[in-house]
GROMACS .gro file of C-alpha atoms in nm:
model
  197
    1MET     CA    1   6.709  17.047   9.750
    2PRO     CA    2   6.834  16.850   9.500
    3SER     CA    3   7.179  16.862   9.382
    4LEU     CA    4   7.310  16.925   9.020
    5LYS     CA    5   7.405  16.535   9.036
    6ASP     CA    6   7.079  16.434   9.098
    7LEU     CA    7   6.887  16.706   8.853
    8ARG     CA    8   7.135  16.569   8.567
    9VAL     CA    9   7.030  16.173   8.687
   10ARG     CA   10   6.686  16.270   8.648
   11ILE     CA   11   6.719  16.444   8.302
   12ASP     CA   12   6.945  16.170   8.160
   13SER     CA   13   6.618  15.923   8.283
   14VAL     CA   14   6.359  16.122   8.155
   15LYS     CA   15   6.539  16.138   7.799
   16SER     CA   16   6.587  15.774   7.824
   17THR     CA   17   6.216  15.726   7.909
   18GLN     CA   18   6.146  15.944   7.565
   19LYS     CA   19   6.352  15.709   7.337
   20ILE     CA   20   6.162  15.423   7.485
   21THR     CA   21   5.846  15.549   7.413
   22SER     CA   22   5.894  15.671   7.056
   23ALA     CA   23   6.029  15.348   6.978
   24MET     CA   24   5.761  15.172   7.131
   25LYS     CA   25   5.504  15.409   6.896
   26MET     CA   26   5.732  15.325   6.585
   27VAL     CA   27   5.638  14.955   6.663
   28ALA     CA   28   5.308  15.050   6.763
   29ALA     CA   29   5.232  15.219   6.414
   30ALA     CA   30   5.391  14.932   6.214
   31LYS     CA   31   5.182  14.667   6.390
   32LEU     CA   32   4.866  14.906   6.330
   33ARG     CA   33   4.952  14.946   5.963
   34ARG     CA   34   4.982  14.528   5.934
   35ALA     CA   35   4.668  14.456   6.104
   36GLN     CA   36   4.447  14.751   5.905
   37GLU     CA   37   4.610  14.616   5.552
   38THR     CA   38   4.518  14.242   5.682
   39ALA     CA   39   4.168  14.365   5.766
   40GLU     CA   40   4.110  14.530   5.451
   41ALA     CA   41   4.220  14.277   5.262
   42ALA     CA   42   3.985  14.021   5.430
   43ARG     CA   43   3.671  14.261   5.347
   44PRO     CA   44   3.603  14.148   4.973
   45TYR     CA   45   3.631  13.760   5.062
   46ALA     CA   46   3.382  13.838   5.354
   47ALA     CA   47   3.144  14.007   5.162
   48ARG     CA   48   3.144  13.734   4.871
   49MET     CA   49   3.099  13.434   5.129
   50GLU     CA   50   2.839  13.657   5.310
   51ARG     CA   51   2.636  13.693   4.973
   52MET     CA   52   2.697  13.333   4.873
   53LEU     CA   53   2.545  13.188   5.176
   54GLY     CA   54   2.285  13.409   5.168
   55SER     CA   55   2.184  13.310   4.831
   56LEU     CA   56   2.230  12.936   4.922
   57ALA     CA   57   2.003  13.008   5.237
   58SER     CA   58   1.756  13.134   5.005
   59SER     CA   59   1.736  12.930   4.735
   60LEU     CA   60   1.720  12.635   4.972
   61GLY     CA   61   1.429  12.821   5.173
   62GLY     CA   62   1.470  12.609   5.471
   63GLY     CA   63   1.322  12.288   5.309
   64LYS     CA   64   1.381  11.938   5.307
   65GLY     CA   65   1.708  11.952   5.108
   66ALA     CA   66   1.859  12.220   5.304
   67PRO     CA   67   2.157  12.174   5.520
   68LYS     CA   68   2.052  12.157   5.912
   69LEU     CA   69   2.309  12.451   5.946
   70LEU     CA   70   2.148  12.681   5.718
   71ALA     CA   71   1.804  12.574   5.818
   72GLY     CA   72   1.826  12.551   6.191
   73THR     CA   73   1.615  12.327   6.427
   74GLY     CA   74   1.324  12.521   6.333
   75GLU     CA   75   1.309  12.647   6.682
   76ASP     CA   76   1.353  12.968   6.877
   77GLN     CA   77   1.393  12.894   7.230
   78THR     CA   78   1.778  12.830   7.324
   79HIS     CA   79   2.013  13.138   7.159
   80LEU     CA   80   2.377  13.066   7.163
   81LEU     CA   81   2.556  13.399   7.176
   82VAL     CA   82   2.925  13.401   7.033
   83ALA     CA   83   3.144  13.688   7.185
   84PHE     CA   84   3.441  13.775   6.982
   85THR     CA   85   3.671  13.972   7.188
   86ALA     CA   86   4.078  14.015   7.242
   87ASN     CA   87   4.270  13.855   7.470
   88ARG     CA   88   4.455  14.171   7.625
   89GLY     CA   89   4.320  14.502   7.708
   90LEU     CA   90   4.463  14.821   7.663
   91CYS     CA   91   4.242  14.847   7.334
   92GLY     CA   92   3.993  15.100   7.407
   93GLY     CA   93   3.623  15.006   7.379
   94PHE     CA   94   3.693  14.729   7.152
   95ASN     CA   95   3.648  14.471   7.438
   96GLY     CA   96   3.359  14.659   7.598
   97SER     CA   97   3.164  14.753   7.329
   98ILE     CA   98   3.110  14.396   7.232
   99VAL     CA   99   3.068  14.299   7.609
  100ARG     CA  100   2.772  14.565   7.642
  101ARG     CA  101   2.597  14.471   7.333
  102VAL     CA  102   2.629  14.042   7.428
  103ARG     CA  103   2.503  14.171   7.785
  104GLU     CA  104   2.211  14.384   7.605
  105MET     CA  105   2.122  14.058   7.374
  106ALA     CA  106   2.116  13.824   7.637
  107HIS     CA  107   1.890  14.047   7.905
  108GLN     CA  108   1.660  14.089   7.605
  109LEU     CA  109   1.640  13.750   7.489
  110LYS     CA  110   1.615  13.641   7.845
  111ASP     CA  111   1.292  13.924   7.914
  112ASP     CA  112   1.160  13.757   7.617
  113GLY     CA  113   1.146  13.431   7.776
  114LYS     CA  114   1.428  13.250   7.603
  115THR     CA  115   1.737  13.054   7.704
  116VAL     CA  116   2.055  13.217   7.651
  117LYS     CA  117   2.399  13.020   7.629
  118ILE     CA  118   2.733  13.243   7.560
  119LEU     CA  119   3.054  13.096   7.428
  120CYS     CA  120   3.373  13.392   7.475
  121VAL     CA  121   3.613  13.397   7.162
  122GLY     CA  122   3.900  13.590   7.363
  123ARG     CA  123   4.011  13.624   7.733
  124LYS     CA  124   3.854  13.965   7.793
  125GLY     CA  125   3.504  13.859   7.719
  126HIS     CA  126   3.506  13.565   7.944
  127ASP     CA  127   3.642  13.766   8.220
  128VAL     CA  128   3.364  14.019   8.196
  129LEU     CA  129   3.097  13.790   8.112
  130LYS     CA  130   3.118  13.490   8.366
  131ARG     CA  131   3.080  13.746   8.660
  132GLU     CA  132   2.727  13.787   8.526
  133PHE     CA  133   2.646  13.519   8.329
  134PRO     CA  134   2.836  13.202   8.521
  135GLY     CA  135   2.568  12.962   8.426
  136GLU     CA  136   2.537  13.069   8.137
  137ILE     CA  137   2.882  13.038   8.005
  138VAL     CA  138   2.930  12.698   7.770
  139GLY     CA  139   3.286  12.765   7.733
  140SER     CA  140   3.594  13.000   7.626
  141ILE     CA  141   3.824  12.990   7.344
  142GLU     CA  142   4.167  13.163   7.454
  143ASP     CA  143   4.502  13.264   7.313
  144ILE     CA  144   4.419  13.250   6.943
  145GLY     CA  145   4.556  13.484   6.672
  146LYS     CA  146   4.831  13.596   6.879
  147ARG     CA  147   4.994  13.707   6.561
  148HIS     CA  148   4.767  13.581   6.295
  149VAL     CA  149   4.444  13.426   6.287
  150GLU     CA  150   4.518  13.078   6.119
  151TYR     CA  151   4.284  12.866   5.954
  152SER     CA  152   4.343  12.574   6.180
  153GLU     CA  153   4.249  12.839   6.485
  154ALA     CA  154   3.922  12.975   6.289
  155ILE     CA  155   3.816  12.602   6.241
  156GLY     CA  156   3.824  12.530   6.596
  157VAL     CA  157   3.596  12.791   6.660
  158SER     CA  158   3.361  12.684   6.372
  159ILE     CA  159   3.406  12.271   6.541
  160ARG     CA  160   3.295  12.443   6.861
  161ILE     CA  161   2.984  12.575   6.756
  162THR     CA  162   2.917  12.286   6.535
  163GLU     CA  163   2.953  12.025   6.828
  164LEU     CA  164   2.734  12.247   7.026
  165PHE     CA  165   2.470  12.246   6.743
  166ASP     CA  166   2.479  11.869   6.718
  167ALA     CA  167   2.432  11.813   7.088
  168LYS     CA  168   2.099  12.015   7.068
  169GLU     CA  169   2.284  12.290   7.292
  170PHE     CA  170   2.116  12.584   7.083
  171ASP     CA  171   1.883  12.681   6.813
  172VAL     CA  172   2.001  12.979   6.699
  173CYS     CA  173   2.364  13.114   6.685
  174THR     CA  174   2.466  13.457   6.660
  175VAL     CA  175   2.832  13.611   6.673
  176VAL     CA  176   2.897  13.942   6.822
  177PHE     CA  177   3.198  14.078   6.661
  178ASN     CA  178   3.386  14.463   6.563
  179ARG     CA  179   3.342  14.520   6.180
  180PHE     CA  180   3.652  14.680   6.116
  181LYS     CA  181   3.571  15.048   5.937
  182SER     CA  182   3.953  15.217   6.041
  183ALA     CA  183   4.188  15.203   6.316
  184MET     CA  184   3.967  15.429   6.532
  185THR     CA  185   3.632  15.284   6.456
  186GLN     CA  186   3.515  14.974   6.480
  187ILE     CA  187   3.120  14.890   6.473
  188VAL     CA  188   2.951  14.586   6.700
  189THR     CA  189   2.832  14.368   6.453
  190PRO     CA  190   2.555  14.095   6.568
  191GLN     CA  191   2.528  13.816   6.296
  192GLN     CA  192   2.304  13.517   6.314
  193LEU     CA  193   2.505  13.245   6.148
  194ILE     CA  194   2.261  12.925   6.254
  195PRO     CA  195   1.984  12.950   6.081
  196PHE     CA  196   2.163  13.140   5.827
  197VAL     CA  197   1.942  13.453   5.749
   0.00000   0.00000   0.00000
């Protein structure tokens, strides 16, 4: 049986752990609030950009004057899936839902006789997908957005996709990401970028 002194030490240890946990909760709440505000502030910009690109793509109609990235190659054989996941875990189903959707899409495309290539943005998606699709992974971009996603980091992803397109590595590019709805709910969204529809 533990002595009275041992019990006091144990109680003090538990109280100390409670204080640390409480402080961690406050820090996490502040980070979540900041991330939520950032996501909601970007929403109107993203919606307007999507409408503008859609309008541009429909007005050009894939004709001769259309930029290659909007019109595509005219073929539908090789598909690039770009999986946007986090660099770390402990975020519930955030990474798992994206990986699951990429897996489903890759298997469906293969069943349809298409060639699949995967570009991973974020370490967690790469760690999981490289085991199931080792030959289809064409690259991994990690450690972006540690604090905030900077333009220079986003343009790096864009340049990598454009380089693959210019090298005729794929015909169709689809990005798979979580669309923010609330702190507890994100909607897995596949969106075709090349050709833009």
